mmCIF file of C-alpha atoms (C1' of nucleotides) and ligand atoms in Angstrom:
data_model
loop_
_atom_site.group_PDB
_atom_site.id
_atom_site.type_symbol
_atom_site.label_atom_id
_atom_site.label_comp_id
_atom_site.label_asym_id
_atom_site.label_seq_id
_atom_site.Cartn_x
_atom_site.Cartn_y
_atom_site.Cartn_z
ATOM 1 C CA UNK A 5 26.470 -18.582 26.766
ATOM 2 C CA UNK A 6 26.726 -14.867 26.060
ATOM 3 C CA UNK A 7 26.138 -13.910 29.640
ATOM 4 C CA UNK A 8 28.093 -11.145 29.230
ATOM 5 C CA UNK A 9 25.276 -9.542 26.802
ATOM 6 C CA UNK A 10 22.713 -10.071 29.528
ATOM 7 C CA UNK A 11 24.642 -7.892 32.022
ATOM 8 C CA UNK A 12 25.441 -5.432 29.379
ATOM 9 C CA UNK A 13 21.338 -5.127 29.396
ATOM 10 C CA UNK A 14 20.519 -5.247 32.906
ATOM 11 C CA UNK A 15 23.743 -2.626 33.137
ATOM 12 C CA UNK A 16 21.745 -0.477 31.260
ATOM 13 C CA UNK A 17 18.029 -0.654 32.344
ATOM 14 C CA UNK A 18 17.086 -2.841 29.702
ATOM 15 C CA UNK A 19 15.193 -6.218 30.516
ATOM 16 C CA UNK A 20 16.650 -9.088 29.154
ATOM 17 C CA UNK A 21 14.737 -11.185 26.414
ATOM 18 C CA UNK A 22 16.124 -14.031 24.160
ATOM 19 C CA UNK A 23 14.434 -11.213 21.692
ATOM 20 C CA UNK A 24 17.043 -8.583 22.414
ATOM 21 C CA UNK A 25 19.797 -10.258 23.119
ATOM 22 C CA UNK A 26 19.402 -11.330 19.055
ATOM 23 C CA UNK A 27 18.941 -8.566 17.725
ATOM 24 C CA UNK A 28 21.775 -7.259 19.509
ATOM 25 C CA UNK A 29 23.916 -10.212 18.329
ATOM 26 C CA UNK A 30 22.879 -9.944 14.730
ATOM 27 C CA UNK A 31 23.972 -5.885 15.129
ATOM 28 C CA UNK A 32 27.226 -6.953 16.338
ATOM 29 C CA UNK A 33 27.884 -9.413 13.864
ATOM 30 C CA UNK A 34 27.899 -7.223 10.679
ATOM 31 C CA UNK A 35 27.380 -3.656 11.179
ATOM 32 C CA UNK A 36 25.228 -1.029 9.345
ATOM 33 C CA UNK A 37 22.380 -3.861 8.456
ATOM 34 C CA UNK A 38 18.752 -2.990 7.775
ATOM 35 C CA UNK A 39 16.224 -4.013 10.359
ATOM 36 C CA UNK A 40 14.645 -7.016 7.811
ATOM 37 C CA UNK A 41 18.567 -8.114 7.043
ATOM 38 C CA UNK A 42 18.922 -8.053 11.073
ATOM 39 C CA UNK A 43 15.695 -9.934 11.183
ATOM 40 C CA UNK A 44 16.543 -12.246 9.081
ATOM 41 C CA UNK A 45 19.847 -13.062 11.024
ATOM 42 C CA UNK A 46 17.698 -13.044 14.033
ATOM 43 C CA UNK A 47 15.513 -15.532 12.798
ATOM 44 C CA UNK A 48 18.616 -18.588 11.777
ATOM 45 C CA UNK A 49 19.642 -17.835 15.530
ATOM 46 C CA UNK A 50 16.231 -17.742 17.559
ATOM 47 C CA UNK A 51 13.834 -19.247 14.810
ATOM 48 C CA UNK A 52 11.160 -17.051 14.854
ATOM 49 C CA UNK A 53 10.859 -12.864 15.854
ATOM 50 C CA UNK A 54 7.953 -10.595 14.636
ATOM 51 C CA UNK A 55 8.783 -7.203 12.555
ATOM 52 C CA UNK A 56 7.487 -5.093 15.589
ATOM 53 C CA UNK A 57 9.895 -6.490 17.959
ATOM 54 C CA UNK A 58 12.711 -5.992 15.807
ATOM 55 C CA UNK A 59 12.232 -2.426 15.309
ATOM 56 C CA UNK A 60 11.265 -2.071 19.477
ATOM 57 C CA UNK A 61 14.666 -3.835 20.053
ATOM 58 C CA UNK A 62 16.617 -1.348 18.178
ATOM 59 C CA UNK A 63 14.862 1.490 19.187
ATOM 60 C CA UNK A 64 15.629 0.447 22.886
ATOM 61 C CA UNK A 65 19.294 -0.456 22.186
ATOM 62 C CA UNK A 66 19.340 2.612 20.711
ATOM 63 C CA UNK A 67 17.806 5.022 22.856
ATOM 64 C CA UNK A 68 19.841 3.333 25.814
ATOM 65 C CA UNK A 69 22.873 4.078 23.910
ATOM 66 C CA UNK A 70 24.196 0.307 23.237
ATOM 67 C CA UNK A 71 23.721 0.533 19.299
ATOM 68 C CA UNK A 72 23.553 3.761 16.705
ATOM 69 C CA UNK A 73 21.004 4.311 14.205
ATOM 70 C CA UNK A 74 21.832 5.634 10.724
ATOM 71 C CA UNK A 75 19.550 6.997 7.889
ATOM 72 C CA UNK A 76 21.168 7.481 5.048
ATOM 73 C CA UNK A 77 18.996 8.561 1.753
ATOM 74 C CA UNK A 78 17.593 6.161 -0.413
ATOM 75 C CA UNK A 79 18.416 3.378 2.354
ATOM 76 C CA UNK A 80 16.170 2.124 5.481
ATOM 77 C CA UNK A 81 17.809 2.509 8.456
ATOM 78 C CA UNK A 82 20.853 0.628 9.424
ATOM 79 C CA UNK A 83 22.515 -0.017 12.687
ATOM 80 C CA UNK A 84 25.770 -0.619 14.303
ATOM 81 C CA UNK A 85 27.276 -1.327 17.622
ATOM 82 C CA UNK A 86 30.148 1.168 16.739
ATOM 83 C CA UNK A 87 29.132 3.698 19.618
ATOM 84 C CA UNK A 88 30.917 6.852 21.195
ATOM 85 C CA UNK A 89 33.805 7.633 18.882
ATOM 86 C CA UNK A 90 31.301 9.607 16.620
ATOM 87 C CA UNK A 91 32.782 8.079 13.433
ATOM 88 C CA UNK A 92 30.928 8.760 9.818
ATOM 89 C CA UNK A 93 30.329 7.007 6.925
ATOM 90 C CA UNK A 94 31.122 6.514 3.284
ATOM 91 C CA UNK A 95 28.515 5.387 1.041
ATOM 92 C CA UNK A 96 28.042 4.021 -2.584
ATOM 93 C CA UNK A 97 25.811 5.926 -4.960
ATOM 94 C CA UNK A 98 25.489 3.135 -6.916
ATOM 95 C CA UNK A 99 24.915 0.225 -4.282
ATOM 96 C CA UNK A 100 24.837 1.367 -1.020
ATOM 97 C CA UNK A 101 27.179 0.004 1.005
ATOM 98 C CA UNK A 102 28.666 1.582 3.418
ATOM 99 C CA UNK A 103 32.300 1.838 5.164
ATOM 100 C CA UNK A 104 33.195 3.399 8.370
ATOM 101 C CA UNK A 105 35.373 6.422 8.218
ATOM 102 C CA UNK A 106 37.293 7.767 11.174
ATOM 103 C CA UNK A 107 36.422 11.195 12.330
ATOM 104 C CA UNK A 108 39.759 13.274 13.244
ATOM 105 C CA UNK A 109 38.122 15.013 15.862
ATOM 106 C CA UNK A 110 36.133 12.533 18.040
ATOM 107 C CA UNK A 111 34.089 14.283 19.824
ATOM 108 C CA UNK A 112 30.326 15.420 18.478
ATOM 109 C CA UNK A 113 29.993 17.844 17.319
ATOM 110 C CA UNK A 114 33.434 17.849 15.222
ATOM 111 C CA UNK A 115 32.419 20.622 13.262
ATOM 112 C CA UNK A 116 31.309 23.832 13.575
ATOM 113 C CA UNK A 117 29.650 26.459 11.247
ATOM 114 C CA UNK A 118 30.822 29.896 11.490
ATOM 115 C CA UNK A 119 26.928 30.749 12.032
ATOM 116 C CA UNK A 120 24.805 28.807 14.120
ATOM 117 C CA UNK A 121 21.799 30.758 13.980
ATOM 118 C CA UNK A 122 20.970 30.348 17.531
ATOM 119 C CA UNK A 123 20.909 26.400 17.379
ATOM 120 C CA UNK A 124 21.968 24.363 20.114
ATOM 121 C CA UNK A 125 24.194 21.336 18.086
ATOM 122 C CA UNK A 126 24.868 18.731 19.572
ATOM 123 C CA UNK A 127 26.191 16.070 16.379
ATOM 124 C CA UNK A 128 27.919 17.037 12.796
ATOM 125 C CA UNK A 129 26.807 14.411 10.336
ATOM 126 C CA UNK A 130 28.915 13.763 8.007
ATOM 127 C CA UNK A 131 28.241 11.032 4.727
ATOM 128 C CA UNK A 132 30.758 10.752 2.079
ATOM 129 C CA UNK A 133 29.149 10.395 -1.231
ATOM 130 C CA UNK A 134 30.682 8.059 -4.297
ATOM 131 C CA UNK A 135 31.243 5.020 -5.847
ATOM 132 C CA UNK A 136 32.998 2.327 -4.332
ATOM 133 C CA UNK A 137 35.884 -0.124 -5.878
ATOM 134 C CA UNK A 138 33.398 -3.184 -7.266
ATOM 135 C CA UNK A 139 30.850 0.195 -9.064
ATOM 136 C CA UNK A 140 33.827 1.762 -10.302
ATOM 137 C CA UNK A 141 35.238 -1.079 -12.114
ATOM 138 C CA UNK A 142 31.395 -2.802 -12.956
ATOM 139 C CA UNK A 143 31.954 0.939 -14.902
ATOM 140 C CA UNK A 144 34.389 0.355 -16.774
ATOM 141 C CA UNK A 145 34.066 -3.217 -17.389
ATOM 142 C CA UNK A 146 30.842 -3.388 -18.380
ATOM 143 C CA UNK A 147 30.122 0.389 -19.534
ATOM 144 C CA UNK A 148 26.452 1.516 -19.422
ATOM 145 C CA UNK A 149 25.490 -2.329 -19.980
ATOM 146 C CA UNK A 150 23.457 -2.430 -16.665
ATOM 147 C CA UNK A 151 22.408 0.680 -14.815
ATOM 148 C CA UNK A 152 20.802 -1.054 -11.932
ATOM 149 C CA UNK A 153 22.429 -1.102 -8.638
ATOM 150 C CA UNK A 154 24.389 -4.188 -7.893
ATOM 151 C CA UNK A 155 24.825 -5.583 -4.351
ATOM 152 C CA UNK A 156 27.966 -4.860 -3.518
ATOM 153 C CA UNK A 157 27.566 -4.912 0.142
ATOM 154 C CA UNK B 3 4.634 36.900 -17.279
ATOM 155 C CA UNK B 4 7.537 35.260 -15.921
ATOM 156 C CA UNK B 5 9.033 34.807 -19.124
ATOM 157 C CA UNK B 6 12.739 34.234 -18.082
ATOM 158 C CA UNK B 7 11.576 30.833 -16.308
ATOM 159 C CA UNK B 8 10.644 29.804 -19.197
ATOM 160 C CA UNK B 9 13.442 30.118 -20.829
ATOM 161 C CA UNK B 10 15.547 28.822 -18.170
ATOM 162 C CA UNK B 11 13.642 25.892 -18.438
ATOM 163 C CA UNK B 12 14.290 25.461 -22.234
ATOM 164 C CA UNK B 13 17.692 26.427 -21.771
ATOM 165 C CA UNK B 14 18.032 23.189 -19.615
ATOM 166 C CA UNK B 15 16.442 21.223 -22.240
ATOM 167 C CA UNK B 16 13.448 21.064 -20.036
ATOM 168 C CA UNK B 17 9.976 21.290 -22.335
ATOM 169 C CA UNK B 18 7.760 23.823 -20.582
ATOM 170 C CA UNK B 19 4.469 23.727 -19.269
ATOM 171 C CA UNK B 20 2.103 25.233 -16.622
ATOM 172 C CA UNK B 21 2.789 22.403 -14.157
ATOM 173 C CA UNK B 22 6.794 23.141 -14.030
ATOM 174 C CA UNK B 23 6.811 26.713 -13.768
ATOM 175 C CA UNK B 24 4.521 26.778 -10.867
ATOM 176 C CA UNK B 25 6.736 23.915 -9.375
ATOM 177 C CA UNK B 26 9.884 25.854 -10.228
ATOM 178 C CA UNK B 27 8.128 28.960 -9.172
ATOM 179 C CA UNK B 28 6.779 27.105 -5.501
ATOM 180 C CA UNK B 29 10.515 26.215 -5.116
ATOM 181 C CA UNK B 30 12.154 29.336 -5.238
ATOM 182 C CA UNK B 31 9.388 31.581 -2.994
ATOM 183 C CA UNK B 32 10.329 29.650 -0.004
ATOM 184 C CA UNK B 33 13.137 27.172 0.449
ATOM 185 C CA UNK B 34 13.119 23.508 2.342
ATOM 186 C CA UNK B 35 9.523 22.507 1.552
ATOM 187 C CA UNK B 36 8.280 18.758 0.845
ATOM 188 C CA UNK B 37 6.979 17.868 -2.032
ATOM 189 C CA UNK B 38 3.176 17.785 0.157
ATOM 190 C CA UNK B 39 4.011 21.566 0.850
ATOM 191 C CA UNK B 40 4.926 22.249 -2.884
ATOM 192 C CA UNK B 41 1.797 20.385 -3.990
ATOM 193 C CA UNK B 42 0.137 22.851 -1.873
ATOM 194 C CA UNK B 43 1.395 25.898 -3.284
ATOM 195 C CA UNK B 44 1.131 25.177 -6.680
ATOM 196 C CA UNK B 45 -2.585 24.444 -6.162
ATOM 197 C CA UNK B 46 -2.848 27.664 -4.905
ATOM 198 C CA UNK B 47 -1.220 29.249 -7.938
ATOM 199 C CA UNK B 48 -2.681 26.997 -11.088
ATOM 200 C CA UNK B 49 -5.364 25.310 -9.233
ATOM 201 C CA UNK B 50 -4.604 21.412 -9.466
ATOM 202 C CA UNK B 51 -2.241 19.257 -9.911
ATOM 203 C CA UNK B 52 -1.304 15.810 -9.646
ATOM 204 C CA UNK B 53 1.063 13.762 -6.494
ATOM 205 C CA UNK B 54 2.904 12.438 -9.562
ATOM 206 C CA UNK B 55 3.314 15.470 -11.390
ATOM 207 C CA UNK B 56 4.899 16.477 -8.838
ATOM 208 C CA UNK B 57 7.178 14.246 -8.078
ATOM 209 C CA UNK B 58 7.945 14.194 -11.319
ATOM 210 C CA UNK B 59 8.924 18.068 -11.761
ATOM 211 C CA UNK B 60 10.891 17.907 -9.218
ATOM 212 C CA UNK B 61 13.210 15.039 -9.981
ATOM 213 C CA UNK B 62 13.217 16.358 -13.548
ATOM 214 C CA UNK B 63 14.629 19.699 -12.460
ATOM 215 C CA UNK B 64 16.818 18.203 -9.897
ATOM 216 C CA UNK B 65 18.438 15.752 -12.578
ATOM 217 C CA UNK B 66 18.936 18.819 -14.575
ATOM 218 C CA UNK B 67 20.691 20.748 -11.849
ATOM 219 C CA UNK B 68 17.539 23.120 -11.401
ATOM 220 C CA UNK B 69 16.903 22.489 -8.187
ATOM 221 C CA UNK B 70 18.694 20.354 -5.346
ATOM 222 C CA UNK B 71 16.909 17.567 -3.224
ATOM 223 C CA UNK B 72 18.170 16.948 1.053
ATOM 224 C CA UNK B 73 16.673 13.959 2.065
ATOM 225 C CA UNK B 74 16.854 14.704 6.186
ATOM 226 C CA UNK B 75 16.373 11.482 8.289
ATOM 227 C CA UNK B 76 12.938 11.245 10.035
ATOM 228 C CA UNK B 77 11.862 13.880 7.344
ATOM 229 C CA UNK B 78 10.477 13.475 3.707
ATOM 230 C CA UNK B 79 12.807 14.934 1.153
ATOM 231 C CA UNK B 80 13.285 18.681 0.890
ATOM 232 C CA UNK B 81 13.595 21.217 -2.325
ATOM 233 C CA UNK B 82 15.385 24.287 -2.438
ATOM 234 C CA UNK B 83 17.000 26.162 -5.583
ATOM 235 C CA UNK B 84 20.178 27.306 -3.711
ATOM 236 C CA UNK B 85 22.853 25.490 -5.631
ATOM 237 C CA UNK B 86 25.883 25.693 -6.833
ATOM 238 C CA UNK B 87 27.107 27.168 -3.228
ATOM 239 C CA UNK B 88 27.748 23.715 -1.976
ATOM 240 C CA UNK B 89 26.036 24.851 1.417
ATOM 241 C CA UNK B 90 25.034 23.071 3.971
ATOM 242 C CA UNK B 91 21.892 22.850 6.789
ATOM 243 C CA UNK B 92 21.049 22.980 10.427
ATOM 244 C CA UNK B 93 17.713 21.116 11.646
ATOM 245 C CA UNK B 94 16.273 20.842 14.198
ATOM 246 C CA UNK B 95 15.949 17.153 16.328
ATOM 247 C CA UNK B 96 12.725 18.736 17.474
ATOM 248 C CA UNK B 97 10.774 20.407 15.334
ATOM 249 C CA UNK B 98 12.548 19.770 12.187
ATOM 250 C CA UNK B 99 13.078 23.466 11.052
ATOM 251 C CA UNK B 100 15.661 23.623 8.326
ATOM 252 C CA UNK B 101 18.040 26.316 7.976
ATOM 253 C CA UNK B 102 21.090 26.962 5.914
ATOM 254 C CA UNK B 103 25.019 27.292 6.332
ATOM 255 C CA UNK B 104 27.373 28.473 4.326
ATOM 256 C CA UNK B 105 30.266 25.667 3.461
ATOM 257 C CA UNK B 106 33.857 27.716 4.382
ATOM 258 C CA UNK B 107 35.164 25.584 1.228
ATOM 259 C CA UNK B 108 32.366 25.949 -1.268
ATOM 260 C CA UNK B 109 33.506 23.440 -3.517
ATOM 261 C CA UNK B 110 32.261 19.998 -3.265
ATOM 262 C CA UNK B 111 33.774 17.544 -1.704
ATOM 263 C CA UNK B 112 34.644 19.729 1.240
ATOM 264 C CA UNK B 113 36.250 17.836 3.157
ATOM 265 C CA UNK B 114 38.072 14.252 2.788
ATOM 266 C CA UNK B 115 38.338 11.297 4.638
ATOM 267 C CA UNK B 116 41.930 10.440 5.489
ATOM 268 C CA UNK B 117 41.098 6.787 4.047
ATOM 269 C CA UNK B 118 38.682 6.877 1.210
ATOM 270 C CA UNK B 119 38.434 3.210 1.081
ATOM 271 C CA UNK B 120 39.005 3.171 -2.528
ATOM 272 C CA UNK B 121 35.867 5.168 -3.439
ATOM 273 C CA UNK B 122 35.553 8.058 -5.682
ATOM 274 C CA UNK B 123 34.247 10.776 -3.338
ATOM 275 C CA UNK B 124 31.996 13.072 -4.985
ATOM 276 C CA UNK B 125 30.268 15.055 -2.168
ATOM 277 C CA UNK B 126 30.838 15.579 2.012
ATOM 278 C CA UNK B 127 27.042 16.162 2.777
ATOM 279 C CA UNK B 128 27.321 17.828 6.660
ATOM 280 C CA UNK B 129 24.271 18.298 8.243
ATOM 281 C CA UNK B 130 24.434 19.919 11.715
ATOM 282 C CA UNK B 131 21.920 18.500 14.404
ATOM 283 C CA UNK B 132 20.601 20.421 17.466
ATOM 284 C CA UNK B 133 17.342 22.304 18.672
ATOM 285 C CA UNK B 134 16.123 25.555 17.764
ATOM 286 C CA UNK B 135 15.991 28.509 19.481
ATOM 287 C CA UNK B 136 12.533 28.374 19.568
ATOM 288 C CA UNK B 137 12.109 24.914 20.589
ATOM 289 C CA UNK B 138 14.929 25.971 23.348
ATOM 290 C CA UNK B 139 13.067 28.299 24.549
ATOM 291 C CA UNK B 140 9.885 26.302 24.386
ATOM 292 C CA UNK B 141 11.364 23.872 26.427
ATOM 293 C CA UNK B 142 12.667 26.125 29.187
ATOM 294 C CA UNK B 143 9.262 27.375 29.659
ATOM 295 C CA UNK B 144 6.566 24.744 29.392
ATOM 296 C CA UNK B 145 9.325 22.430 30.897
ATOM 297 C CA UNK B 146 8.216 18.405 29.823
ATOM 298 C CA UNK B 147 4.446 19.419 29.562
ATOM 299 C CA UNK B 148 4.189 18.677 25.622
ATOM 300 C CA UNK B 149 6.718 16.825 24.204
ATOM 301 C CA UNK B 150 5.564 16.497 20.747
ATOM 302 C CA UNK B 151 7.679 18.653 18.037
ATOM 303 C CA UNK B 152 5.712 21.976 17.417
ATOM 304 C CA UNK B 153 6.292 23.692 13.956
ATOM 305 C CA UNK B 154 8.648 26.452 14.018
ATOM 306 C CA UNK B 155 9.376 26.310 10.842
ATOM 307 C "C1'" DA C 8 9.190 -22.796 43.572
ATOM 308 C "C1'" DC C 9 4.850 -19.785 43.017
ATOM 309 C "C1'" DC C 10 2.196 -15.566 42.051
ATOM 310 C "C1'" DA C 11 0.943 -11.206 40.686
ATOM 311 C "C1'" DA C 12 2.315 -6.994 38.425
ATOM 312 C "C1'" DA C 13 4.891 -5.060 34.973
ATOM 313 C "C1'" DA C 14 6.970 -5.437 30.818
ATOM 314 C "C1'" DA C 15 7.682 -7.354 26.284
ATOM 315 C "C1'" DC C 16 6.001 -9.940 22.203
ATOM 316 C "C1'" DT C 17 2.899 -10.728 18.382
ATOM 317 C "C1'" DA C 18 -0.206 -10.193 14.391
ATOM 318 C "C1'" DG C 19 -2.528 -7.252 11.888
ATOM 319 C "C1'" DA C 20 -4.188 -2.905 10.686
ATOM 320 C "C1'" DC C 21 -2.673 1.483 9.511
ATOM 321 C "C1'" DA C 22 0.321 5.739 8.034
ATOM 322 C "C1'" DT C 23 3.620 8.029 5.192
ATOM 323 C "C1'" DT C 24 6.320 8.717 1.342
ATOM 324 C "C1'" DG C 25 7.314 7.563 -2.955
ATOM 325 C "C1'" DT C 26 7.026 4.837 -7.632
ATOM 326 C "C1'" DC C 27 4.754 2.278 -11.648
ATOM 327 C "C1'" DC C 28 1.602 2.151 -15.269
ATOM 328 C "C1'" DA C 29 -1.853 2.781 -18.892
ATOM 329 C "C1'" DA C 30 -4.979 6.134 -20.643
ATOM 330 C "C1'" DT C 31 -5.516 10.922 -21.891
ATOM 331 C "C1'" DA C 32 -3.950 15.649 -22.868
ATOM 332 C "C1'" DC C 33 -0.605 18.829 -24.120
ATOM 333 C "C1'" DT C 34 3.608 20.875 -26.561
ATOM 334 C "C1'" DG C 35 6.635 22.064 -30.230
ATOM 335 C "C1'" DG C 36 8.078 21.662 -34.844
ATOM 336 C "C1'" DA C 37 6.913 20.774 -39.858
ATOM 337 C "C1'" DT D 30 -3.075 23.033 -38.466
ATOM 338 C "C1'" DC D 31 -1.431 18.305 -37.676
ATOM 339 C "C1'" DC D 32 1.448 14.845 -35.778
ATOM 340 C "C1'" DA D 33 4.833 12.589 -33.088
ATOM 341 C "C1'" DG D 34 6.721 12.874 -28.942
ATOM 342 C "C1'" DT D 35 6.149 14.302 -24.057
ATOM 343 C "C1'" DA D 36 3.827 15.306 -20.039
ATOM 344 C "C1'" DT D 37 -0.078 14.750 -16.875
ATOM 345 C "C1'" DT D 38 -3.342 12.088 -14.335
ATOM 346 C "C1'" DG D 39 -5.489 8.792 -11.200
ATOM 347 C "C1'" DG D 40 -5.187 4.638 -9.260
ATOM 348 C "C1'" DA D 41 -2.770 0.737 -7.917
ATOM 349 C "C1'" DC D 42 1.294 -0.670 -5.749
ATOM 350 C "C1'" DA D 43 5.827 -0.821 -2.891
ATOM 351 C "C1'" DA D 44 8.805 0.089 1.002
ATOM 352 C "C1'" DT D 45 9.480 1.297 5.543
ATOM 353 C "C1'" DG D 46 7.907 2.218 9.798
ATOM 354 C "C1'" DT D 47 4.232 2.884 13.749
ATOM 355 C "C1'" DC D 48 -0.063 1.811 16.608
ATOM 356 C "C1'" DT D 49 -2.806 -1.203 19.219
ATOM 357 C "C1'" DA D 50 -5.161 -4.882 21.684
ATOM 358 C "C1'" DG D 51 -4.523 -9.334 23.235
ATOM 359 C "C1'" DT D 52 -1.180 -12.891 24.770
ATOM 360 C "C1'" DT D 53 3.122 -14.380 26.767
ATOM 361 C "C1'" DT D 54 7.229 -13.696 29.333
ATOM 362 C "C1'" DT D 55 10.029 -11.679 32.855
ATOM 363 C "C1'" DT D 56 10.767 -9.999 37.364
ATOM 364 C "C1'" DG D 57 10.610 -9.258 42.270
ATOM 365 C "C1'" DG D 58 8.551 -10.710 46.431
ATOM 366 C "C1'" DT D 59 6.728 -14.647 49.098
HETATM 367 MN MN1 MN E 25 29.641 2.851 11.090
HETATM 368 MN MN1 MN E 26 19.558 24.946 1.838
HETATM 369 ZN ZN1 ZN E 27 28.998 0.316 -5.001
HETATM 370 ZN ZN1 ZN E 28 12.830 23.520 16.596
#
DNA sequence: ACCAAAAACTAGACATTGTCCAATACTGGA
DNA sequence: TCCAGTATTGGACAATGTCTAGTTTTTGGT
């Protein structure tokens, strides 16, 4: 049915497997998953994909330029199919998820330092660290009851 | 002999012994090491000491504002006792070499999001990605003949 | 449609970085 | 000096990702 996302590989050099073309549903779907959460989702739609071809996938995807890899700390990687408007991110402290935030600018880099000490940059990274609505009021709610992270993604 | 790390560390209700001064001390001679690297040097300066001693310095004096941990993607974490400053760092995609920049703003957050999605921003962590200029000029002259990452750091 | 070559998939071992835990050793105050 | 509280240690364990050899699938040409 999607033969639109078979094109969109061939477009770009990729061969086409009932592999990829999950994993690059499951990115679409809900963005800035973990490779085992986009696993998972690849295995309700395909029934069965191994670890190693889940990671290949989205390192192809990604090196082609069809999906974006993220690592923020104390997170595996996530991915999303958000591509080309070099948008950041916002992330909980506390829990982890993460929100899209537009970048002004657009274009990578969107910042510069004054000094550049000779480096050729090519991308400004920029993560927004805090505590998101549910963590803020879990806070105040429940006070220091639980400190473990909740899932609030 | 360096009795005012001591008391720095007892000023930060740290209790003192051999293993955290030579951590502290491993720290501040050269910025941007891993914890492998700072195992390392302390060896050299009290002869042994432990992976989880370690590990365990370190978060210690980072919880107590000691020290400050950057967590680089495709890197293990990184130690330097610069803080305060806000600052933030170049790397390189290559080779990984870390260097710092100064934040125009100083005070953190630095910058904010025009929609903070309801989150209580506490930091902008920028981190500026490029290459070198040694790995530039690496790659002008051996062209594609080894493309693993060299250490210039 | 069929075949061979090229590419992708898989399972399992392995690597890296970091944490948990129970036993032992040290530190700081009385 | 002695004791209670901390810190250190080694070893097991956890999380995430990579490597590899063998098998299966895809692709392009007949
Ligand atoms: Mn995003
Ligand atoms: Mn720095
Ligand atoms: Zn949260
Ligand atoms: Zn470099």
């Amino acid at each position: 049915m999607p033969e639109d996302a078979e094109q969109l590989l061939r477009q770009h050099g990729i061969t086409v497997t009932a592999q990829r073309l999950a994993v690059l549903r499951a990115v679409t779907e809900k963005p800035h998953r973990t490779a085992d959460d986009l696993a998972e989702a690849v295995r309700s739609m395909i029934g069965a994909i191994s670890r190693q071809t889940v990671y290949s996938a989205l390192q192809e995807l990604a090196e082609r330029g069809l999906i974006r890899r993220i690592q923020p700390a104390n997170s595996p990687a996530r991915y999303e199919d958000r591509i080309g408007d070099n948008h950041h991110h916002l992330i909980c402290r506390n829990c982890g998820a993460v929100v899209d935030v537009d970048c002004p600018v657009g274009a990578a880099p969107c910042l510069k330092p004054c000094d550049d000490a000779g480096y050729a940059i090519d991308e400004a990274e920029v993560i927004y660290w805090g505590r998101c609505p549910a963590c803020i009021s879990d806070a105040g709610a429940t006070a220091q009851r639980n400190s473990d992270p909740t899932n609030h993604s």
